[in-house]
Protein backbone atom coordinates (compact mmCIF):
# COMPACT_ATOMS: atom_id res chain seq x y z
CA UNK A 1 0.00 0.00 0.00
CA UNK A 2 1.21 3.47 -0.90
CA UNK A 3 0.76 5.44 2.33
CA UNK A 4 1.61 8.79 0.71
CA UNK A 5 -1.07 8.27 -1.97
CA UNK A 6 -3.54 7.38 0.79
CA UNK A 7 -2.56 10.48 2.76
CA UNK A 8 -2.97 12.74 -0.29
CA UNK A 9 -6.39 11.22 -0.99
CA UNK A 10 -7.51 11.88 2.58
CA UNK A 11 -6.14 15.42 2.55
CA UNK A 12 -8.05 16.14 -0.66
CA UNK A 13 -11.29 14.85 0.85
CA UNK A 14 -10.74 16.80 4.09
CA UNK A 15 -10.09 19.96 2.09
CA UNK A 16 -13.29 19.42 0.06
CA UNK A 17 -15.34 18.94 3.25
CA UNK A 18 -13.67 21.96 4.80
CA UNK A 19 -14.51 24.12 1.78
CA UNK A 20 -18.17 23.00 1.95
CA UNK A 21 -18.26 23.95 5.64
CA UNK A 22 -16.36 27.20 4.96
CA UNK A 23 -13.96 26.32 7.78
CA UNK A 24 -10.29 26.27 6.74
CA UNK A 25 -8.38 23.53 8.53
CA UNK A 26 -5.06 21.77 8.82
CA UNK A 27 -4.79 18.04 8.22
CA UNK A 28 -2.04 15.64 9.20
CA UNK A 29 -1.57 11.95 8.41
CA UNK A 30 0.91 10.00 10.51
CA UNK A 31 2.07 6.39 10.25
CA UNK A 32 1.81 3.95 13.14
CA UNK A 33 5.41 4.65 14.17
CA UNK A 34 4.68 8.33 14.79
CA UNK A 35 6.25 9.63 11.57
CA UNK A 36 4.51 12.33 9.58
CA UNK A 37 3.41 11.23 6.12
CA UNK A 38 1.62 14.45 5.15
CA UNK A 39 0.96 17.80 6.82
CA UNK A 40 -1.14 20.46 5.13
CA UNK A 41 -2.67 23.76 6.31
CA UNK A 42 -5.27 25.49 4.17
CA UNK A 43 -5.10 29.24 3.63
CA UNK A 44 -6.94 30.91 6.48
CA UNK A 45 -6.56 28.05 8.95
CA UNK A 46 -5.22 29.21 12.32
CA UNK A 47 -1.45 28.83 12.66
CA UNK A 48 -1.82 26.64 15.75
CA UNK A 49 -4.12 24.23 13.91
CA UNK A 50 -1.22 22.41 12.25
CA UNK A 51 0.24 21.39 15.62
CA UNK A 52 -3.13 20.24 16.96
CA UNK A 53 -3.86 18.25 13.77
CA UNK A 54 -0.47 16.57 14.19
CA UNK A 55 -1.21 15.61 17.79
CA UNK A 56 -4.62 14.20 16.86
CA UNK A 57 -3.04 12.15 14.05
CA UNK A 58 -0.27 10.93 16.37
CA UNK A 59 -2.78 9.81 19.01
CA UNK A 60 -5.04 7.99 16.56
CA UNK A 61 -2.12 6.31 14.79
CA UNK A 62 -0.49 5.05 17.96
CA UNK A 63 -3.54 4.29 20.12
CA UNK A 64 -5.81 3.11 17.31
CA UNK A 65 -8.89 5.01 18.52
CA UNK A 66 -10.76 8.15 17.53
CA UNK A 67 -9.50 11.00 19.69
CA UNK A 68 -13.06 11.86 20.76
CA UNK A 69 -13.42 8.31 22.10
CA UNK A 70 -10.24 8.69 24.16
CA UNK A 71 -11.40 11.81 26.00
CA UNK A 72 -13.51 10.07 28.68
CA UNK A 73 -10.71 7.55 29.26
CA UNK A 74 -8.07 10.16 30.12
CA UNK A 75 -10.01 12.23 32.64
CA UNK A 76 -8.64 12.50 36.20
CA UNK A 77 -9.24 9.24 38.06
CA UNK A 78 -9.48 7.14 34.90
CA UNK A 79 -6.96 4.41 34.06
CA UNK A 80 -5.53 6.22 31.03
CA UNK A 81 -5.21 9.61 32.74
CA UNK A 82 -1.36 9.45 32.62
CA UNK A 83 -1.45 9.03 28.81
CA UNK A 84 -1.74 12.76 28.22
CA UNK A 85 1.58 13.37 29.94
CA UNK A 86 3.53 10.78 27.92
CA UNK A 87 5.61 11.39 24.81
CA UNK A 88 6.23 15.00 25.71
CA UNK A 89 2.53 15.80 25.59
CA UNK A 90 2.11 14.60 21.98
CA UNK A 91 -1.14 12.77 22.76
CA UNK A 92 -4.40 14.68 22.30
CA UNK A 93 -7.95 13.75 23.27
CA UNK A 94 -9.78 16.53 21.41
CA UNK A 95 -12.14 15.23 18.75
CA UNK A 96 -10.97 15.34 15.14
CA UNK A 97 -8.55 12.42 14.97
CA UNK A 98 -9.22 8.93 13.60
CA UNK A 99 -7.22 5.77 12.98
CA UNK A 100 -7.01 4.47 9.40
CA UNK A 101 -6.95 0.81 8.45
CA UNK A 102 -6.19 -1.12 5.30
CA UNK A 103 -7.28 -4.74 5.00
CA UNK A 104 -8.18 -4.70 8.68
CA UNK A 105 -4.75 -3.49 9.80
CA UNK A 106 -4.08 -0.14 11.47
CA UNK A 107 -1.83 1.77 9.04
CA UNK A 108 -2.05 5.43 10.06
CA UNK A 109 -3.90 8.15 11.89
CA UNK A 110 -5.41 11.36 10.56
CA UNK A 111 -5.98 14.59 12.48
CA UNK A 112 -7.99 17.68 11.52
CA UNK A 113 -7.96 21.03 13.30
CA UNK A 114 -8.98 24.61 12.56
CA UNK A 115 -12.61 24.92 13.57
CA UNK A 116 -14.43 24.13 16.76
CA UNK A 117 -14.03 20.55 17.93
CA UNK A 118 -17.52 19.77 16.56
CA UNK A 119 -16.57 21.28 13.16
CA UNK A 120 -13.29 19.35 13.08
CA UNK A 121 -15.13 16.09 13.83
CA UNK A 122 -17.82 16.80 11.19
CA UNK A 123 -15.23 17.63 8.52
CA UNK A 124 -13.17 14.52 9.30
CA UNK A 125 -16.17 12.19 9.47
CA UNK A 126 -17.54 13.61 6.21
CA UNK A 127 -14.21 13.07 4.49
CA UNK A 128 -13.94 9.50 5.76
CA UNK A 129 -17.59 8.75 4.91
CA UNK A 130 -17.01 9.87 1.33
CA UNK A 131 -14.09 7.48 1.06
CA UNK A 132 -13.51 6.64 -2.56
CA UNK A 133 -10.64 4.32 -1.78
CA UNK A 134 -11.92 0.78 -1.14
CA UNK A 135 -8.78 -0.19 0.78
CA UNK A 136 -9.33 2.66 3.23
CA UNK A 137 -11.47 2.43 6.27
CA UNK A 138 -11.64 4.42 9.45
CA UNK A 139 -11.44 2.16 12.45
CA UNK A 140 -14.09 2.70 15.06
PDB file of C-alpha atoms in Angstrom:
ATOM      1  CA  UNK A   1       0.000   0.000   0.000  1.00  0.00           C
ATOM      2  CA  UNK A   2       1.214   3.474  -0.900  1.00  0.00           C
ATOM      3  CA  UNK A   3       0.759   5.436   2.326  1.00  0.00           C
ATOM      4  CA  UNK A   4       1.608   8.792   0.715  1.00  0.00           C
ATOM      5  CA  UNK A   5      -1.073   8.272  -1.966  1.00  0.00           C
ATOM      6  CA  UNK A   6      -3.544   7.382   0.788  1.00  0.00           C
ATOM      7  CA  UNK A   7      -2.565  10.481   2.759  1.00  0.00           C
ATOM      8  CA  UNK A   8      -2.967  12.736  -0.290  1.00  0.00           C
ATOM      9  CA  UNK A   9      -6.391  11.222  -0.992  1.00  0.00           C
ATOM     10  CA  UNK A  10      -7.509  11.876   2.580  1.00  0.00           C
ATOM     11  CA  UNK A  11      -6.142  15.423   2.554  1.00  0.00           C
ATOM     12  CA  UNK A  12      -8.045  16.145  -0.659  1.00  0.00           C
ATOM     13  CA  UNK A  13     -11.292  14.848   0.849  1.00  0.00           C
ATOM     14  CA  UNK A  14     -10.742  16.795   4.088  1.00  0.00           C
ATOM     15  CA  UNK A  15     -10.092  19.961   2.093  1.00  0.00           C
ATOM     16  CA  UNK A  16     -13.292  19.422   0.059  1.00  0.00           C
ATOM     17  CA  UNK A  17     -15.342  18.942   3.249  1.00  0.00           C
ATOM     18  CA  UNK A  18     -13.669  21.964   4.795  1.00  0.00           C
ATOM     19  CA  UNK A  19     -14.511  24.125   1.776  1.00  0.00           C
ATOM     20  CA  UNK A  20     -18.166  23.003   1.951  1.00  0.00           C
ATOM     21  CA  UNK A  21     -18.259  23.955   5.643  1.00  0.00           C
ATOM     22  CA  UNK A  22     -16.356  27.197   4.959  1.00  0.00           C
ATOM     23  CA  UNK A  23     -13.960  26.320   7.784  1.00  0.00           C
ATOM     24  CA  UNK A  24     -10.285  26.269   6.737  1.00  0.00           C
ATOM     25  CA  UNK A  25      -8.381  23.526   8.528  1.00  0.00           C
ATOM     26  CA  UNK A  26      -5.064  21.775   8.820  1.00  0.00           C
ATOM     27  CA  UNK A  27      -4.792  18.039   8.223  1.00  0.00           C
ATOM     28  CA  UNK A  28      -2.036  15.639   9.199  1.00  0.00           C
ATOM     29  CA  UNK A  29      -1.572  11.951   8.406  1.00  0.00           C
ATOM     30  CA  UNK A  30       0.908  10.001  10.512  1.00  0.00           C
ATOM     31  CA  UNK A  31       2.067   6.391  10.247  1.00  0.00           C
ATOM     32  CA  UNK A  32       1.813   3.947  13.144  1.00  0.00           C
ATOM     33  CA  UNK A  33       5.412   4.650  14.168  1.00  0.00           C
ATOM     34  CA  UNK A  34       4.677   8.326  14.792  1.00  0.00           C
ATOM     35  CA  UNK A  35       6.246   9.626  11.571  1.00  0.00           C
ATOM     36  CA  UNK A  36       4.509  12.334   9.580  1.00  0.00           C
ATOM     37  CA  UNK A  37       3.412  11.226   6.125  1.00  0.00           C
ATOM     38  CA  UNK A  38       1.624  14.454   5.152  1.00  0.00           C
ATOM     39  CA  UNK A  39       0.962  17.802   6.815  1.00  0.00           C
ATOM     40  CA  UNK A  40      -1.139  20.462   5.127  1.00  0.00           C
ATOM     41  CA  UNK A  41      -2.669  23.765   6.313  1.00  0.00           C
ATOM     42  CA  UNK A  42      -5.266  25.493   4.168  1.00  0.00           C
ATOM     43  CA  UNK A  43      -5.102  29.242   3.631  1.00  0.00           C
ATOM     44  CA  UNK A  44      -6.937  30.913   6.478  1.00  0.00           C
ATOM     45  CA  UNK A  45      -6.563  28.050   8.954  1.00  0.00           C
ATOM     46  CA  UNK A  46      -5.223  29.209  12.324  1.00  0.00           C
ATOM     47  CA  UNK A  47      -1.448  28.827  12.660  1.00  0.00           C
ATOM     48  CA  UNK A  48      -1.817  26.642  15.748  1.00  0.00           C
ATOM     49  CA  UNK A  49      -4.124  24.231  13.911  1.00  0.00           C
ATOM     50  CA  UNK A  50      -1.224  22.412  12.247  1.00  0.00           C
ATOM     51  CA  UNK A  51       0.236  21.392  15.621  1.00  0.00           C
ATOM     52  CA  UNK A  52      -3.129  20.244  16.960  1.00  0.00           C
ATOM     53  CA  UNK A  53      -3.857  18.255  13.771  1.00  0.00           C
ATOM     54  CA  UNK A  54      -0.465  16.571  14.189  1.00  0.00           C
ATOM     55  CA  UNK A  55      -1.205  15.605  17.786  1.00  0.00           C
ATOM     56  CA  UNK A  56      -4.617  14.203  16.858  1.00  0.00           C
ATOM     57  CA  UNK A  57      -3.041  12.146  14.046  1.00  0.00           C
ATOM     58  CA  UNK A  58      -0.272  10.930  16.367  1.00  0.00           C
ATOM     59  CA  UNK A  59      -2.776   9.812  19.005  1.00  0.00           C
ATOM     60  CA  UNK A  60      -5.045   7.990  16.560  1.00  0.00           C
ATOM     61  CA  UNK A  61      -2.123   6.314  14.786  1.00  0.00           C
ATOM     62  CA  UNK A  62      -0.492   5.049  17.963  1.00  0.00           C
ATOM     63  CA  UNK A  63      -3.544   4.289  20.123  1.00  0.00           C
ATOM     64  CA  UNK A  64      -5.815   3.109  17.306  1.00  0.00           C
ATOM     65  CA  UNK A  65      -8.894   5.006  18.515  1.00  0.00           C
ATOM     66  CA  UNK A  66     -10.764   8.152  17.533  1.00  0.00           C
ATOM     67  CA  UNK A  67      -9.500  10.999  19.693  1.00  0.00           C
ATOM     68  CA  UNK A  68     -13.058  11.864  20.756  1.00  0.00           C
ATOM     69  CA  UNK A  69     -13.421   8.313  22.100  1.00  0.00           C
ATOM     70  CA  UNK A  70     -10.241   8.692  24.162  1.00  0.00           C
ATOM     71  CA  UNK A  71     -11.398  11.806  26.004  1.00  0.00           C
ATOM     72  CA  UNK A  72     -13.505  10.074  28.685  1.00  0.00           C
ATOM     73  CA  UNK A  73     -10.714   7.548  29.261  1.00  0.00           C
ATOM     74  CA  UNK A  74      -8.065  10.165  30.118  1.00  0.00           C
ATOM     75  CA  UNK A  75     -10.009  12.235  32.636  1.00  0.00           C
ATOM     76  CA  UNK A  76      -8.636  12.498  36.204  1.00  0.00           C
ATOM     77  CA  UNK A  77      -9.244   9.245  38.060  1.00  0.00           C
ATOM     78  CA  UNK A  78      -9.484   7.137  34.897  1.00  0.00           C
ATOM     79  CA  UNK A  79      -6.958   4.411  34.057  1.00  0.00           C
ATOM     80  CA  UNK A  80      -5.531   6.224  31.027  1.00  0.00           C
ATOM     81  CA  UNK A  81      -5.211   9.610  32.744  1.00  0.00           C
ATOM     82  CA  UNK A  82      -1.363   9.450  32.618  1.00  0.00           C
ATOM     83  CA  UNK A  83      -1.452   9.031  28.807  1.00  0.00           C
ATOM     84  CA  UNK A  84      -1.744  12.760  28.218  1.00  0.00           C
ATOM     85  CA  UNK A  85       1.584  13.367  29.939  1.00  0.00           C
ATOM     86  CA  UNK A  86       3.529  10.778  27.922  1.00  0.00           C
ATOM     87  CA  UNK A  87       5.614  11.394  24.810  1.00  0.00           C
ATOM     88  CA  UNK A  88       6.234  14.998  25.712  1.00  0.00           C
ATOM     89  CA  UNK A  89       2.534  15.803  25.586  1.00  0.00           C
ATOM     90  CA  UNK A  90       2.112  14.601  21.980  1.00  0.00           C
ATOM     91  CA  UNK A  91      -1.142  12.768  22.758  1.00  0.00           C
ATOM     92  CA  UNK A  92      -4.402  14.678  22.303  1.00  0.00           C
ATOM     93  CA  UNK A  93      -7.952  13.752  23.269  1.00  0.00           C
ATOM     94  CA  UNK A  94      -9.775  16.532  21.410  1.00  0.00           C
ATOM     95  CA  UNK A  95     -12.140  15.225  18.746  1.00  0.00           C
ATOM     96  CA  UNK A  96     -10.969  15.343  15.141  1.00  0.00           C
ATOM     97  CA  UNK A  97      -8.552  12.416  14.968  1.00  0.00           C
ATOM     98  CA  UNK A  98      -9.215   8.933  13.601  1.00  0.00           C
ATOM     99  CA  UNK A  99      -7.223   5.773  12.977  1.00  0.00           C
ATOM    100  CA  UNK A 100      -7.009   4.467   9.399  1.00  0.00           C
ATOM    101  CA  UNK A 101      -6.950   0.810   8.449  1.00  0.00           C
ATOM    102  CA  UNK A 102      -6.188  -1.116   5.302  1.00  0.00           C
ATOM    103  CA  UNK A 103      -7.278  -4.741   4.995  1.00  0.00           C
ATOM    104  CA  UNK A 104      -8.176  -4.698   8.681  1.00  0.00           C
ATOM    105  CA  UNK A 105      -4.749  -3.492   9.801  1.00  0.00           C
ATOM    106  CA  UNK A 106      -4.078  -0.143  11.469  1.00  0.00           C
ATOM    107  CA  UNK A 107      -1.826   1.765   9.037  1.00  0.00           C
ATOM    108  CA  UNK A 108      -2.054   5.429  10.062  1.00  0.00           C
ATOM    109  CA  UNK A 109      -3.902   8.153  11.888  1.00  0.00           C
ATOM    110  CA  UNK A 110      -5.407  11.365  10.560  1.00  0.00           C
ATOM    111  CA  UNK A 111      -5.975  14.591  12.476  1.00  0.00           C
ATOM    112  CA  UNK A 112      -7.995  17.679  11.516  1.00  0.00           C
ATOM    113  CA  UNK A 113      -7.958  21.035  13.299  1.00  0.00           C
ATOM    114  CA  UNK A 114      -8.984  24.610  12.561  1.00  0.00           C
ATOM    115  CA  UNK A 115     -12.609  24.918  13.569  1.00  0.00           C
ATOM    116  CA  UNK A 116     -14.435  24.125  16.759  1.00  0.00           C
ATOM    117  CA  UNK A 117     -14.034  20.551  17.932  1.00  0.00           C
ATOM    118  CA  UNK A 118     -17.516  19.775  16.556  1.00  0.00           C
ATOM    119  CA  UNK A 119     -16.567  21.280  13.163  1.00  0.00           C
ATOM    120  CA  UNK A 120     -13.294  19.346  13.080  1.00  0.00           C
ATOM    121  CA  UNK A 121     -15.129  16.094  13.825  1.00  0.00           C
ATOM    122  CA  UNK A 122     -17.822  16.797  11.190  1.00  0.00           C
ATOM    123  CA  UNK A 123     -15.226  17.625   8.516  1.00  0.00           C
ATOM    124  CA  UNK A 124     -13.173  14.520   9.297  1.00  0.00           C
ATOM    125  CA  UNK A 125     -16.167  12.190   9.474  1.00  0.00           C
ATOM    126  CA  UNK A 126     -17.537  13.611   6.206  1.00  0.00           C
ATOM    127  CA  UNK A 127     -14.206  13.068   4.493  1.00  0.00           C
ATOM    128  CA  UNK A 128     -13.940   9.497   5.755  1.00  0.00           C
ATOM    129  CA  UNK A 129     -17.588   8.752   4.908  1.00  0.00           C
ATOM    130  CA  UNK A 130     -17.015   9.869   1.330  1.00  0.00           C
ATOM    131  CA  UNK A 131     -14.086   7.478   1.061  1.00  0.00           C
ATOM    132  CA  UNK A 132     -13.505   6.643  -2.564  1.00  0.00           C
ATOM    133  CA  UNK A 133     -10.640   4.317  -1.782  1.00  0.00           C
ATOM    134  CA  UNK A 134     -11.916   0.779  -1.140  1.00  0.00           C
ATOM    135  CA  UNK A 135      -8.780  -0.186   0.777  1.00  0.00           C
ATOM    136  CA  UNK A 136      -9.329   2.665   3.228  1.00  0.00           C
ATOM    137  CA  UNK A 137     -11.475   2.433   6.268  1.00  0.00           C
ATOM    138  CA  UNK A 138     -11.642   4.420   9.447  1.00  0.00           C
ATOM    139  CA  UNK A 139     -11.439   2.163  12.447  1.00  0.00           C
ATOM    140  CA  UNK A 140     -14.086   2.704  15.062  1.00  0.00           C
TER     141      UNK A 140
END
